XYZ file of C-alpha atoms in Angstrom:
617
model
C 0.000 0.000 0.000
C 1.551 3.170 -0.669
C 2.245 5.816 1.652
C -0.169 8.416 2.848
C 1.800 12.055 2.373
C 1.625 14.655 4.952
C 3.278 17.971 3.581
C 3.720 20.882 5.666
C 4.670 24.087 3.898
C 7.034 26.221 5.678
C 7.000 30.354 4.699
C 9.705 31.502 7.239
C 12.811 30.790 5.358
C 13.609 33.656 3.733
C 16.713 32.685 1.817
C 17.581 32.690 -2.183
C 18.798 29.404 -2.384
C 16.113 26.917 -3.176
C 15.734 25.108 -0.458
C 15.352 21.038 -0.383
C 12.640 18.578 1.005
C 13.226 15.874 3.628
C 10.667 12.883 4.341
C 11.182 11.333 7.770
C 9.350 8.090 8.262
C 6.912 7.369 11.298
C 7.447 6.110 14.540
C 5.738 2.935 13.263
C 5.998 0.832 10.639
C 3.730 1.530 8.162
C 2.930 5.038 9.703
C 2.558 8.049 7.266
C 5.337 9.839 6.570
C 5.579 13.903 6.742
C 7.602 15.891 4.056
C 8.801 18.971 4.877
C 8.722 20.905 2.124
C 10.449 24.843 2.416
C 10.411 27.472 -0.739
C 9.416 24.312 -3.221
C 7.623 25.272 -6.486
C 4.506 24.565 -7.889
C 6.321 22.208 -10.543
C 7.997 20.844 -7.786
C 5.468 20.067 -5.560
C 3.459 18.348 -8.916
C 5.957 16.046 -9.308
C 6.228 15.333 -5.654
C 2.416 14.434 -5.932
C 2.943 12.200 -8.937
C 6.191 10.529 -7.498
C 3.638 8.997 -4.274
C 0.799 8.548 -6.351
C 2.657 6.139 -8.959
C 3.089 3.748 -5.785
C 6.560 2.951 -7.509
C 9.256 1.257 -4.954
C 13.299 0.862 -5.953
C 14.989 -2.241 -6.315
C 17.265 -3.121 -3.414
C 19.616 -6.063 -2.463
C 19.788 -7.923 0.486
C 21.259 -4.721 2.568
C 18.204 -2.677 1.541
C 20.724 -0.055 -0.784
C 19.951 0.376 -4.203
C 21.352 -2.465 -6.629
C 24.531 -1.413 -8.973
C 23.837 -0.363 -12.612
C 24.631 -2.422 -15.383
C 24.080 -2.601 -18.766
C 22.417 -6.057 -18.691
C 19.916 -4.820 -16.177
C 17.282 -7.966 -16.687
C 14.793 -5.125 -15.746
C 15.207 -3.231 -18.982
C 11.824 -3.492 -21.950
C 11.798 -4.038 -24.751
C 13.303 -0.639 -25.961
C 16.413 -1.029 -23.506
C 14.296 1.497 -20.878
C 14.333 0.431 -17.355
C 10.741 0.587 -15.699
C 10.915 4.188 -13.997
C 11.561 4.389 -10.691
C 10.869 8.100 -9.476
C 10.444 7.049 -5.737
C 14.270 6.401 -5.854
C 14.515 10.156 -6.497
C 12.149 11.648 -3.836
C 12.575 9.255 -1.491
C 14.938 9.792 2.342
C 17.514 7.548 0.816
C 20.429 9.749 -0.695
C 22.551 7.007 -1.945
C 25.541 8.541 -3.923
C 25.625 8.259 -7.471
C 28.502 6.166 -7.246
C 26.435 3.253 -6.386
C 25.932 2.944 -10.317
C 28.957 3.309 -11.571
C 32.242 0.824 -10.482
C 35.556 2.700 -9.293
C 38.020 2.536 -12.316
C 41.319 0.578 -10.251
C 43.084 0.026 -13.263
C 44.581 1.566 -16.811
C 41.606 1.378 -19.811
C 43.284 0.557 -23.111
C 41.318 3.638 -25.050
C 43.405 5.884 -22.733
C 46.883 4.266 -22.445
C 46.665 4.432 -26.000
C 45.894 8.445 -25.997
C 49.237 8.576 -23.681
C 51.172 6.867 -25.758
C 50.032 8.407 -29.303
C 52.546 11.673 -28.459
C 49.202 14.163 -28.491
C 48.988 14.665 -24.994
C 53.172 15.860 -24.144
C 56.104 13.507 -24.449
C 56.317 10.093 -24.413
C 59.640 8.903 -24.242
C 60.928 10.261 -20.929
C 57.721 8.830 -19.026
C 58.611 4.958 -18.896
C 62.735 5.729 -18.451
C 62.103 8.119 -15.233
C 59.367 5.929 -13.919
C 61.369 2.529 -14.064
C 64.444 4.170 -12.351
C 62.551 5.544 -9.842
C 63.775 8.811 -10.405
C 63.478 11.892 -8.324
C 62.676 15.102 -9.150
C 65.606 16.032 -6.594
C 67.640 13.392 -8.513
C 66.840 15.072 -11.988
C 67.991 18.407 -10.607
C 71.358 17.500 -9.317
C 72.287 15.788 -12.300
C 71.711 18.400 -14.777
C 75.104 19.630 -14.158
C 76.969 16.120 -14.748
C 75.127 15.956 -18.112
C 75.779 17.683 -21.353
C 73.675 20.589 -22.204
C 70.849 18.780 -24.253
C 67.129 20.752 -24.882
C 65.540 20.501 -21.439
C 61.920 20.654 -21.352
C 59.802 21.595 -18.266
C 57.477 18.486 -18.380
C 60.385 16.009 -17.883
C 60.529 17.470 -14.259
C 56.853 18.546 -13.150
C 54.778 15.828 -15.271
C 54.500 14.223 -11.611
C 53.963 17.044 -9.401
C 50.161 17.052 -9.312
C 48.362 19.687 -6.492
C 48.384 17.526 -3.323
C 47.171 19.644 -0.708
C 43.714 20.570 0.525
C 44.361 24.051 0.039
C 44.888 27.167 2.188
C 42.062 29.761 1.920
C 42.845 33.414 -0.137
C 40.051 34.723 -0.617
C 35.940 34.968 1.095
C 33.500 36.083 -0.558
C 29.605 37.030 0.337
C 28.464 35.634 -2.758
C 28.648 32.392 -4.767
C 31.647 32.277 -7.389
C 30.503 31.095 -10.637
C 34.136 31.884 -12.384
C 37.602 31.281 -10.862
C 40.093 31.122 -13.809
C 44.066 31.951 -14.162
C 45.163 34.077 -17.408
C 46.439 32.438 -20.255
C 50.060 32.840 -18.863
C 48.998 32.595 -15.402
C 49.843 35.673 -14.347
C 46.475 36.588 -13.020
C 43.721 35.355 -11.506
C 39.985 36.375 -11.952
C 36.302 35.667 -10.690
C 32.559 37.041 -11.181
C 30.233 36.782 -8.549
C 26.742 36.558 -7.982
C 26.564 40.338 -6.878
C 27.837 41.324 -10.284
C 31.302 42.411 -9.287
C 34.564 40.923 -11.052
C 38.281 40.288 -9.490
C 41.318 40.671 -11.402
C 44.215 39.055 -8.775
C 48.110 40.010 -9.748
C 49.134 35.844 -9.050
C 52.704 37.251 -10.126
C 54.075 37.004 -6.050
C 52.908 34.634 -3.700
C 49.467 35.387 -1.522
C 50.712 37.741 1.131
C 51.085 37.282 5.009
C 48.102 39.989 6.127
C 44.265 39.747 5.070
C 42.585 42.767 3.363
C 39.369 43.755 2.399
C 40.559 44.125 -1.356
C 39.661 47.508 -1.942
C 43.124 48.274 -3.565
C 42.329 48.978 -7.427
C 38.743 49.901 -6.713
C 36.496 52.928 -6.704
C 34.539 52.124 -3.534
C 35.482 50.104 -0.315
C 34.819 46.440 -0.515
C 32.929 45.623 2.011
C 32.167 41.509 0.731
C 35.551 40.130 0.144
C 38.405 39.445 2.757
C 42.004 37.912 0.735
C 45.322 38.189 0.915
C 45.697 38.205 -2.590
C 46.484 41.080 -4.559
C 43.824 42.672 -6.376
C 44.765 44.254 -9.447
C 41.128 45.738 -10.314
C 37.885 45.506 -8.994
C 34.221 45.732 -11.865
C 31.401 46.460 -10.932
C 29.151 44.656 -13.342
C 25.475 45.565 -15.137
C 23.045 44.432 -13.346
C 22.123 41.568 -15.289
C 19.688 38.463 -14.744
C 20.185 36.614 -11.320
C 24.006 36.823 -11.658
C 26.954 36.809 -13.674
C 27.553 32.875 -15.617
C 31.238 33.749 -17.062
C 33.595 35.792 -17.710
C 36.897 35.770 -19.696
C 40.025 37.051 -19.691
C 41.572 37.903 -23.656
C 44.812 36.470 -24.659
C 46.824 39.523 -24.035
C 45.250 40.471 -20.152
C 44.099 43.893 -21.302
C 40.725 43.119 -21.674
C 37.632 41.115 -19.928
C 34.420 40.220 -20.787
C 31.463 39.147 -18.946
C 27.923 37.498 -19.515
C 24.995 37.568 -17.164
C 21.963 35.995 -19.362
C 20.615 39.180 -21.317
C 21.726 39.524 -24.968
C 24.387 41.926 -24.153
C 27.998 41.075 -22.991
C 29.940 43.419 -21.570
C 33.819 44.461 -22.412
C 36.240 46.252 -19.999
C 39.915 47.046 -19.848
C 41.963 45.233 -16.958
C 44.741 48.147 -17.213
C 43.663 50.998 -15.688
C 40.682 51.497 -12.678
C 38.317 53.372 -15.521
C 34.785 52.120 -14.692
C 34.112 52.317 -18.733
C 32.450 49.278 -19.953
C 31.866 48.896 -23.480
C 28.789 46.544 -24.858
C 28.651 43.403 -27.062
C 25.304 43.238 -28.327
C 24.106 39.679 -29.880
C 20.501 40.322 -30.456
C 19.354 41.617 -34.061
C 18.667 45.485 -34.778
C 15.463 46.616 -33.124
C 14.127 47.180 -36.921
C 14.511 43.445 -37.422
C 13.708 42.493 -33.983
C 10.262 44.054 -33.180
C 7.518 41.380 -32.585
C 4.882 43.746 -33.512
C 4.548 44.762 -29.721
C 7.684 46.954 -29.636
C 9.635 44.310 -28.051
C 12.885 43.064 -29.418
C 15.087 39.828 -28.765
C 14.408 38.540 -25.490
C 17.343 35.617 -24.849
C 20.102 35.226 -21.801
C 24.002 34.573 -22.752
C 25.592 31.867 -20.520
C 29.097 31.504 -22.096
C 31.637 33.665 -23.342
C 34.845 33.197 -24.957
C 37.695 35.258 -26.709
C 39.344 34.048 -29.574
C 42.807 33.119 -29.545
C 43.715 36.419 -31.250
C 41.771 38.643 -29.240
C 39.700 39.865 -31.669
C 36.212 38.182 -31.737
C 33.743 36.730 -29.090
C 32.125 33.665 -29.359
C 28.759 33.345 -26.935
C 25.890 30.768 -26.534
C 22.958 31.311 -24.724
C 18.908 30.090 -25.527
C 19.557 27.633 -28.151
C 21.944 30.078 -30.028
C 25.672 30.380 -30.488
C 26.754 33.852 -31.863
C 30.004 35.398 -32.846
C 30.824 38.717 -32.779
C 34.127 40.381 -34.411
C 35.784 42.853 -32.237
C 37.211 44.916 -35.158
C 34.235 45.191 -37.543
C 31.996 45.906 -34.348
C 29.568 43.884 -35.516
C 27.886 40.244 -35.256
C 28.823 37.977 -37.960
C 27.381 34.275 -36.882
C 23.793 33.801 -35.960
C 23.064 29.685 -35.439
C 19.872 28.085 -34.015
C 22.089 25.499 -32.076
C 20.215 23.537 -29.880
C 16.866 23.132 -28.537
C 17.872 23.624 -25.042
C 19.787 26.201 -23.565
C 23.559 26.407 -24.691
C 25.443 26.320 -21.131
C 28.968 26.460 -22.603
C 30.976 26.951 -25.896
C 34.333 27.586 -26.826
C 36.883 27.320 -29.928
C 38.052 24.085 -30.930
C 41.821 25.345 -31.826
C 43.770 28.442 -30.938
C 45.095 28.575 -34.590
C 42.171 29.061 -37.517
C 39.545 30.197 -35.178
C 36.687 28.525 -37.674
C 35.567 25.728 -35.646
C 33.307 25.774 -32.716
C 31.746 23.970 -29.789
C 28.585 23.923 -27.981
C 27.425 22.445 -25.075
C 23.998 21.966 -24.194
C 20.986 21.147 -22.184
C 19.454 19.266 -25.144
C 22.704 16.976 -24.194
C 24.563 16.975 -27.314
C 27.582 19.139 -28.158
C 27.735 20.568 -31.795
C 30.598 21.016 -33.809
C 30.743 24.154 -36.088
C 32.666 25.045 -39.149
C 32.515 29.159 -39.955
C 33.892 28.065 -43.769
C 30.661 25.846 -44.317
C 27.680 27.554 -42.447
C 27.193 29.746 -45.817
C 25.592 26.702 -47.348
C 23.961 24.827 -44.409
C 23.233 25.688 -41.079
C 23.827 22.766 -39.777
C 26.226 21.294 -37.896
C 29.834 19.598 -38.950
C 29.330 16.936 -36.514
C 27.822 16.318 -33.109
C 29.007 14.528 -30.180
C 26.975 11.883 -28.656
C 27.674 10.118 -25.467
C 25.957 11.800 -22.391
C 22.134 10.924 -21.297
C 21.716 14.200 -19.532
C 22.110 17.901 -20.456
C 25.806 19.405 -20.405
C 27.106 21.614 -18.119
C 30.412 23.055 -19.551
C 32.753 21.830 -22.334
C 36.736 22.629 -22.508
C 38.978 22.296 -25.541
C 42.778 20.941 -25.419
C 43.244 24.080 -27.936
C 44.983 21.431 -30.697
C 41.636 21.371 -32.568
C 40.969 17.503 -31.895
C 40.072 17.116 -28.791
C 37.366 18.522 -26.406
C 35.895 17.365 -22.624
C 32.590 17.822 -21.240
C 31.018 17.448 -18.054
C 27.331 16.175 -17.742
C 24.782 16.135 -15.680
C 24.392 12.387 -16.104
C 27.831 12.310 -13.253
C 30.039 11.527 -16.498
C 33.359 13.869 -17.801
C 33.982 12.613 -21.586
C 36.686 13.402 -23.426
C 36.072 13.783 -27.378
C 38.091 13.366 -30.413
C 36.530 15.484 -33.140
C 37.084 13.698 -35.913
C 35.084 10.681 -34.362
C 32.002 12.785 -34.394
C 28.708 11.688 -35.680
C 27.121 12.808 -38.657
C 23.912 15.469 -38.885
C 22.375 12.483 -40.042
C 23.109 10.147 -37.740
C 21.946 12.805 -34.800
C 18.473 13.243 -36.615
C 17.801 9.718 -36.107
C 18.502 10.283 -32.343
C 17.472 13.625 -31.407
C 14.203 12.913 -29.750
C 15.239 9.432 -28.119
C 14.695 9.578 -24.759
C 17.675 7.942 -22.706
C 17.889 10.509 -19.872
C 16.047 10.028 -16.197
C 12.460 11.274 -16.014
C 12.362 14.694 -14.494
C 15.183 14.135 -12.800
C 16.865 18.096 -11.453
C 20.397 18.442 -11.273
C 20.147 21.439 -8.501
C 19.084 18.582 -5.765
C 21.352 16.531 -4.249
C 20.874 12.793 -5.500
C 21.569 11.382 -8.535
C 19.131 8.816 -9.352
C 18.978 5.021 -10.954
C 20.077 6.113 -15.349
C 18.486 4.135 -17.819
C 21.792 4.240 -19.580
C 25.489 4.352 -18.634
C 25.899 6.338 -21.764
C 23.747 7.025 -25.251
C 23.522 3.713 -27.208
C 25.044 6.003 -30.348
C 28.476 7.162 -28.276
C 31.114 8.520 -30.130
C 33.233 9.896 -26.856
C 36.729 7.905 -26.517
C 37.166 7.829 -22.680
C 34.990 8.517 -19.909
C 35.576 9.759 -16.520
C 33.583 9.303 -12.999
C 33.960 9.665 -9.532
C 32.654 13.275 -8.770
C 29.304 14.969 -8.455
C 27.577 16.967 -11.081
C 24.773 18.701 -9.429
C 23.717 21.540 -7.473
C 24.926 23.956 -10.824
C 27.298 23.512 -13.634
C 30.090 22.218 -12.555
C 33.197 23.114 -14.407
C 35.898 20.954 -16.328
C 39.642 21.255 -17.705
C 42.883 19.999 -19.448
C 45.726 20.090 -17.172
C 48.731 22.583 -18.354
C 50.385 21.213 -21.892
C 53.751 23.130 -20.715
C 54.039 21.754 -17.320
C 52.126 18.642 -17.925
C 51.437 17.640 -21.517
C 47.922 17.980 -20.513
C 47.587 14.038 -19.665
C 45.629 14.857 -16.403
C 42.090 16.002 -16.351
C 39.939 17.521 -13.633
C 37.089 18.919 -12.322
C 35.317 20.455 -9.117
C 32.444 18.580 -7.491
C 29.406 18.973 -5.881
C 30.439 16.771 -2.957
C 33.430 19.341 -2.391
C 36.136 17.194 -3.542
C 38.849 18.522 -6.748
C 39.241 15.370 -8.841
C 42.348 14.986 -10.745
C 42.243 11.589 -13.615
C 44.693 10.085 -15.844
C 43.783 10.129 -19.238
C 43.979 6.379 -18.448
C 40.775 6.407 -16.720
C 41.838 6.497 -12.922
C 41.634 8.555 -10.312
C 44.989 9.852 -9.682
C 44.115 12.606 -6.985
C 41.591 13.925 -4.767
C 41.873 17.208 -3.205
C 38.639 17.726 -0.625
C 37.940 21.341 0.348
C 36.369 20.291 3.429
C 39.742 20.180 4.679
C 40.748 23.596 3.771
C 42.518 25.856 6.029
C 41.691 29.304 6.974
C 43.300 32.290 5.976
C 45.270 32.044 9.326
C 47.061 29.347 8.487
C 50.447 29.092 7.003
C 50.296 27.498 3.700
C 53.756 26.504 3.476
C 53.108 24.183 6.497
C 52.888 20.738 7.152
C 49.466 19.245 6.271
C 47.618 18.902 9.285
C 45.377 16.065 10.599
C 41.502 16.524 9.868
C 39.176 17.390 12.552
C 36.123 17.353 12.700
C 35.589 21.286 13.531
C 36.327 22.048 9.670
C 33.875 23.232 6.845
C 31.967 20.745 5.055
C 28.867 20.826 2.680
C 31.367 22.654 0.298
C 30.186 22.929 -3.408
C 33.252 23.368 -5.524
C 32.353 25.358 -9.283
C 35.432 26.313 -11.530
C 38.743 25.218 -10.834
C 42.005 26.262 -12.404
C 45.330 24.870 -12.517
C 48.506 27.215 -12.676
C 50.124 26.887 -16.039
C 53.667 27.372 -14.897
C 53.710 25.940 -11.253
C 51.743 22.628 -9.268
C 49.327 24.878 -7.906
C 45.386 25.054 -8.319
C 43.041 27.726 -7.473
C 39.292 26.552 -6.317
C 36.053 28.530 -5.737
C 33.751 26.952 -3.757
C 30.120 27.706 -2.392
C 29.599 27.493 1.226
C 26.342 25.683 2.360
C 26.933 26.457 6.066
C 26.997 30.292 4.870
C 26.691 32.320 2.334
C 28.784 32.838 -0.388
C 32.369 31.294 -1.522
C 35.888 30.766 -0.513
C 38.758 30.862 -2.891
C 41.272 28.181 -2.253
C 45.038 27.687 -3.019
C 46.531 23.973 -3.255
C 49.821 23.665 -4.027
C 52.235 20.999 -4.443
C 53.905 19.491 -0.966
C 56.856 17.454 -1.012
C 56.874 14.157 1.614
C 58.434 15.809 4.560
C 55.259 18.162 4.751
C 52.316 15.406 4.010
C 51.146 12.622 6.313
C 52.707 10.021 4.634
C 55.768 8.004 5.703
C 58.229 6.766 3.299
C 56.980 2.781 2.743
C 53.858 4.793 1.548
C 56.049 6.488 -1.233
C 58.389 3.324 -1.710
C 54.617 1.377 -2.700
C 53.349 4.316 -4.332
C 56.522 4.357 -6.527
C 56.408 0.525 -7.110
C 53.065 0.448 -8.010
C 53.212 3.092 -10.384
C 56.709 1.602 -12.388
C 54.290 -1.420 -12.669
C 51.744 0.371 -14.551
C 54.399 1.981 -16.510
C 56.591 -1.445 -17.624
C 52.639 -3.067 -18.883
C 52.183 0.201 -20.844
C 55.238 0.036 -22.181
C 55.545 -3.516 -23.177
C 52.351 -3.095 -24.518
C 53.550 -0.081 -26.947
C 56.559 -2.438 -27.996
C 54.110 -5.662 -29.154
C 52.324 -3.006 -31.164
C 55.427 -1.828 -32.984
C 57.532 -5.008 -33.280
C 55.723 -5.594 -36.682
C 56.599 -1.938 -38.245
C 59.143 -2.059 -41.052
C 61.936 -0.216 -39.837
C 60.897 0.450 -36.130
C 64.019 -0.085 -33.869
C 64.203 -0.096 -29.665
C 66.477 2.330 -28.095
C 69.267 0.946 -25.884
C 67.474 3.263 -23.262
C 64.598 0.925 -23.468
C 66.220 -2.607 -23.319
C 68.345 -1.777 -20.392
C-alpha cells in the first residue's frame, strides 16, 4: 500500500537558495510519513504528488541499498528502458551516485593508447624516469653532470600534481561562478553573484596579512576578505540573477562578462576606468520588433575570446553567436540547440573557424565558420551523455574537447570521431535521460543508460558529483604537464584529478581547507572534525607554470564562496611516511613497464621500427 503524504509548507525561510525537502518516516511501521517541504515550487510540488501517487518502490539487495547499474539490467523493456523508478529520487535515501557506476582501479586501453600516441606531451621520458625511480631532486642534481641537451619543463613537473587541501585566499559574500588563471597565469579572476569581477596580480605569492581588497577599486569592498592582490575591482550591469562567465583575452588587457541578457559586456583590466563597453548579440530593433515593440528577449551563458583577441564567441537560448571585435559587428547567428547552450568555446587556438557547444538538449555541436554559408547545420555532433551538459573545454589542438554532464560523467572527445547530422536526426528525440530528474538537488538517481547507445566519446571519466549547478571541467597545463591529467570540481566538495587512463589519480577535498590564518607553506595537518563541510566546488584552475590550483567553492553552512590555493607538498610536509612512497613508486613503475611492453608488441611488426638501448636496459 503506498504511503499516505503529509506535507507541511514552511513560509519563514527567507533565503535565495532553493531550499530542499526531507521525508522522515513514522514512529511505526507503516505510519505516514511527513515531508517537509520549504520554498518548493509549484512544478515541484506536482511532481512530488505524482512521485507517491505512482506507488513505484526501488529495487534493493539484500542490505536494503539500491542495486549497482549495469548494462544487462534484466529489468530493462523491450526498448532497452528500465521501468521508472521516481520514488528512488524523492525518497529519504540519498545514496551517492557512485552506487551505479564501479571505481576505475586500473589503466583502460582507449586511454593508455591516448598517452602513448605523443598528443597529450612527451612520451619517451615517461617509462625511463618511472622505471628508475627517479626523483625530481635526482633530476635536478644531475643536470650539471650531463651535457647541455634541450631541457623541457614536463620532464621534471609531469608528476607534481596539487596535493594539498588548500589554504584559503580569498571569502566572498556571494557564490563564485568563475575562478580562472590568465592564459600565462599571471592573473587570476572571478565574477560573482553580486555582479562584481576580481582581477588578482598571481605574479608574487598570496601575502602574510588579510585585506578587504579595496586596492584597485572605486569604492570600499565591504564583501571580500584575501590576501591576494587585487589588481582591479568591476562592478558589473546588473544583469539576470548573476553573472555565468567571464573571460580574460589572450593579451590580459581586456575582460568580458555574460549575465543571461543579450548583451555582454567588455572592460579594460589596465587601468581602474569604470568604462564598460557593450557586445550586443541580439538583431537590430528594426529586425527584432515582434509587432509589440519588443525586441530579442534571450540570456548569454558563455563567453569566450578568440585566440587572437579579436572576436567573441557566446551561446545562450539555443543560439551560439560570434561577434568580431574589429568590424563591431555580429557575424554568426546559429539556431544550435533546442535547449539552452550552457557552454561553448573554440576548438583550436590557430584558424579560429571551428566551434563547440554544449547543451541542455545533451549533445555538443561542432561548427565550421567556412561551411555555415551553405547549411546551417552542424559539422558533426558529439553523442555520449544521457543528460544535459554543463560546460565543455577544448585541449586548444583542434581535436580534442571534454565535457562534463549532468548524467555524473566527464567525456573526453576526439573530433574527428564525431557523428554525422544524419546520424543525430535519427537520435534527437530518443529519450535515454532520467524522467524529471533536477540536477540542482542533491541525488543522482537510478540512469536508464550508462551512456547514449550512439556514443562517439573515446574515454569517460567518474567519480565526482555533477549537481547543485554547472560544474566546471579542464585539461591540465600542456607546458608543465602535456595535458595528460584532467579535472574537475564537485558537488560533494572534492577537486578530482584523472589520468587520461581512466583512474583517479588525486583527490583534493575542500572540506579540509585551512583558513586564511594558516600558514600554507606548512605541514598538512590532521583533519578534525571542527572544519567546513557541505562545500560545493564550481570552476577550478590549474597554474600553467607551477603545481598549484586555485578553487572557488560555495559554502552551504553560509553564504557565499571561498577561494582556495593547493599547491604541491613534497613528503616531509604530508602525512605520509616513506613505505607509503616506496609502494606508491612501485606500483606506479608497474603500470608503466605493462604500458610500455604493450607499446613495444604493437610496434615489433613496423618495417623499420628499432628499440632504443634506453629501453632494453
Amino acid at each position: 500500500m503506498a504511503d499516505n503524504l503529509d506535507f507541511h509548507l514552511h513560509e519563514e525561510d527567507d533565503s535565495d537558495d532553493p531550499a530542499l525537502f526531507e521525508i522522515q518516516d513514522g514512529p511505526v511501521s507503516g505510519a505516514a510519513r511527513t515531508v517537509s517541504l520549504s520554498g518548493i515550487t509549484l512544478q515541484d510540488l506536482s511532481r512530488l504528488l505524482s512521485a507517491s501517487a505512482s506507488g513505484n518502490t526501488s529495487t534493493r539487495n539484500a542490505r536494503g541499498r539500491p542495486q549497482i547499474f549495469t548494462d544487462e539490467d534484466e529489468d530493462e523493456d523491450e526498448d532497452g528502458f528500465e521501468d521508472e523508478d521516481e520514488d528512488e529520487y524523492f525518497s529519504g535515501n540519498r545514496e551517492t551516485m557512485h552506487a551505479w557506476f564501479p571505481e576505475v582501479t586500473e589503466p583502460q586501453k582507449a586511454g593508455v593508447e591516448l598517452l602513448n600516441s605523443g598528443d597529450f606531451g612527451r612520451v619517451r621520458h615517461r617509462p625511463v624516469s618511472r622505471r628508475q625511480n627517479t626523483s625530481i631532486m635526482k633530476l635536478m642534481q644531475s643536470r650539471s653532470a650531463q651535457p647541455r641537451l634541450n631541457q623541457y619543463k614536463e620532464d621534471y613537473a609531469n608528476k607534481l600534481i596539487p596535493n594539498s587541501n588548500g589554504t584559503a585566499v580569498a571569502t566572498y559574500d556571494a557564490n563564485i561562478y568563475t575562478g580562472q588563471f590568465s592564459k600565462d597565469s599571471s592573473f587570476y579572476y572571478t565574477c560573482s553573484q553580486d555582479f562584481r569581477l576580481h582581477i588578482y596580480d598571481t605574479t608574487a605569492p598570496p601575502a602574510t596579512t588579510i585585506s578587504n581588497g579595496s586596492r584597485g577599486a572605486s569604492r570600499r569592498e565591504t564583501n571580500l576578505q584575501t590576501k591576494l592582490q587585487v589588481k582591479k575591482t568591476v562592478y558589473g550591469h546588473p544583469g539576470r540573477w548573476t553573472i555565468t562567465d567571464a573571460n580574460l583575452s589572450p593579451d590580459n588587457e581586456r575582460m568580458i562578462y555574460s549575465s543571461i541578457t543579450p548583451t555582454v559586456y567588455m572592460t579594460s583590466t589596465l587601468d581602474s576606468s569604470p568604462v564598460q563597453i557593450p557586445i550586443p548579440f541580439a538583431d537590430p530593433p528594426a529586425r527584432a520588433s515582434n509587432g509589440w515593440g519588443f525586441g530579442d528577449s534571450f540570456g548569454i551563458w558563455s563567453c569566450r575570446f578568440s585566440a587572437d583577441g579579436n572576436e567573441v564567441v557566446a551561446g545562450g537560448s539555443g543560439k551560439i553567436f560570434v561577434y568580431d571585435l574589429l568590424a563591431n559587428r555580429r557575424t554568426v547567428k546559429i539556431s544550435a540547440h533546442d535547449d539552452d547552450v550552457n557552454s561553448c568555446c573554440w576548438a583550436d587556438t590557430a584558424s579560429g573557424n571551428v566551434l563547440v557547444s554544449a547543451s541542455d538538449d545533451k549533445f555538443l555541436k561542432v561548427w565550421d565558420r567556412r561551411s555555415l554559408g551553405a547549411s546551417q547545420k552542424p559539422s558533426g555532433v558529439l553523442i555520449g551523455h544521457t543528460e544535459g551538459i554543463t560546460y565543455v573545454s577544448a585541449k586548444g589542438d583542434g581535436r580534442y574537447v571534454i565535457s562534463n554532464g549532468k548524467d555524473q560523467a566527464m567525456r573526453l572527445w576526439d573530433l574527428r570521431k564525431m557523428r554525422s547530422s544524419r546520424e543525430y536526426d535519427n537520435v534527437k528525440y530518443q529519450q535515454v535521460g532520467v524522467s524529471n530528474f533536477d540536477y540542482r538537488y542533491p541525488h543522482y538517481p537510478r540512469p536508464k543508460y550508462a551512456a547514449h547507445p550512439q556514443d562517439c566519446s573515446v574515454m569517460t571519466y567518474r567519480g565526482h558529483s555533477v549537481l547543485r549547478t554547472l560544474i566546471r571541467c579542464h585539461f591540465s597545463p600542456a607546458e608543465t604537464t602535456g595535458g595528460q591529467y584532467l579535472y574537475s570540481g564537485s558537488a560533494d566538495g572534492k577537486i578530482h584529478v584523472w589520468s587520461l587512463d581512466g583512474r583517479i589519480v588525486q583527490i583534493l577535498d575542500r572540506a579540509k581547507t585551512l583558513p586564511m590564518s594558516a600558514d600554507p607553506s606548512g605541514p598538512e595537518p590532521e583533519y578534525t572534525r571542527n572544519m567546513r563541510s557541505n562545500v560545493c566546488v564550481r570552476d577550478v584552475s590549474w597554474h600553467s607554470q607551477e603545481p598549484v590550483i586555485m578553487s572557488a567553492g560555495w559554502e552551504s553552512g553560509r553564504d557565499g564562496s571561498i577561494v582556495a590555493r593547493h599547491e604541491w607538498k613534497g613528503i616531509s610536509k604530508m602525512r605520509y611516511n616513506i613505505r607509503d612512497w616506496e609502494e606508491k613508486w612501485k606500483q606506479e613503475g608497474s603500470d608503466t613497464s605493462r604500458n610500455r611492453a604493450e607499446e613495444q608488441a604493437r610496434r615489433q611488426h613496423i618495417p623499420g621500427s628499432f628499440e632504443s638501448e634506453e629501453e632494453s636496459d
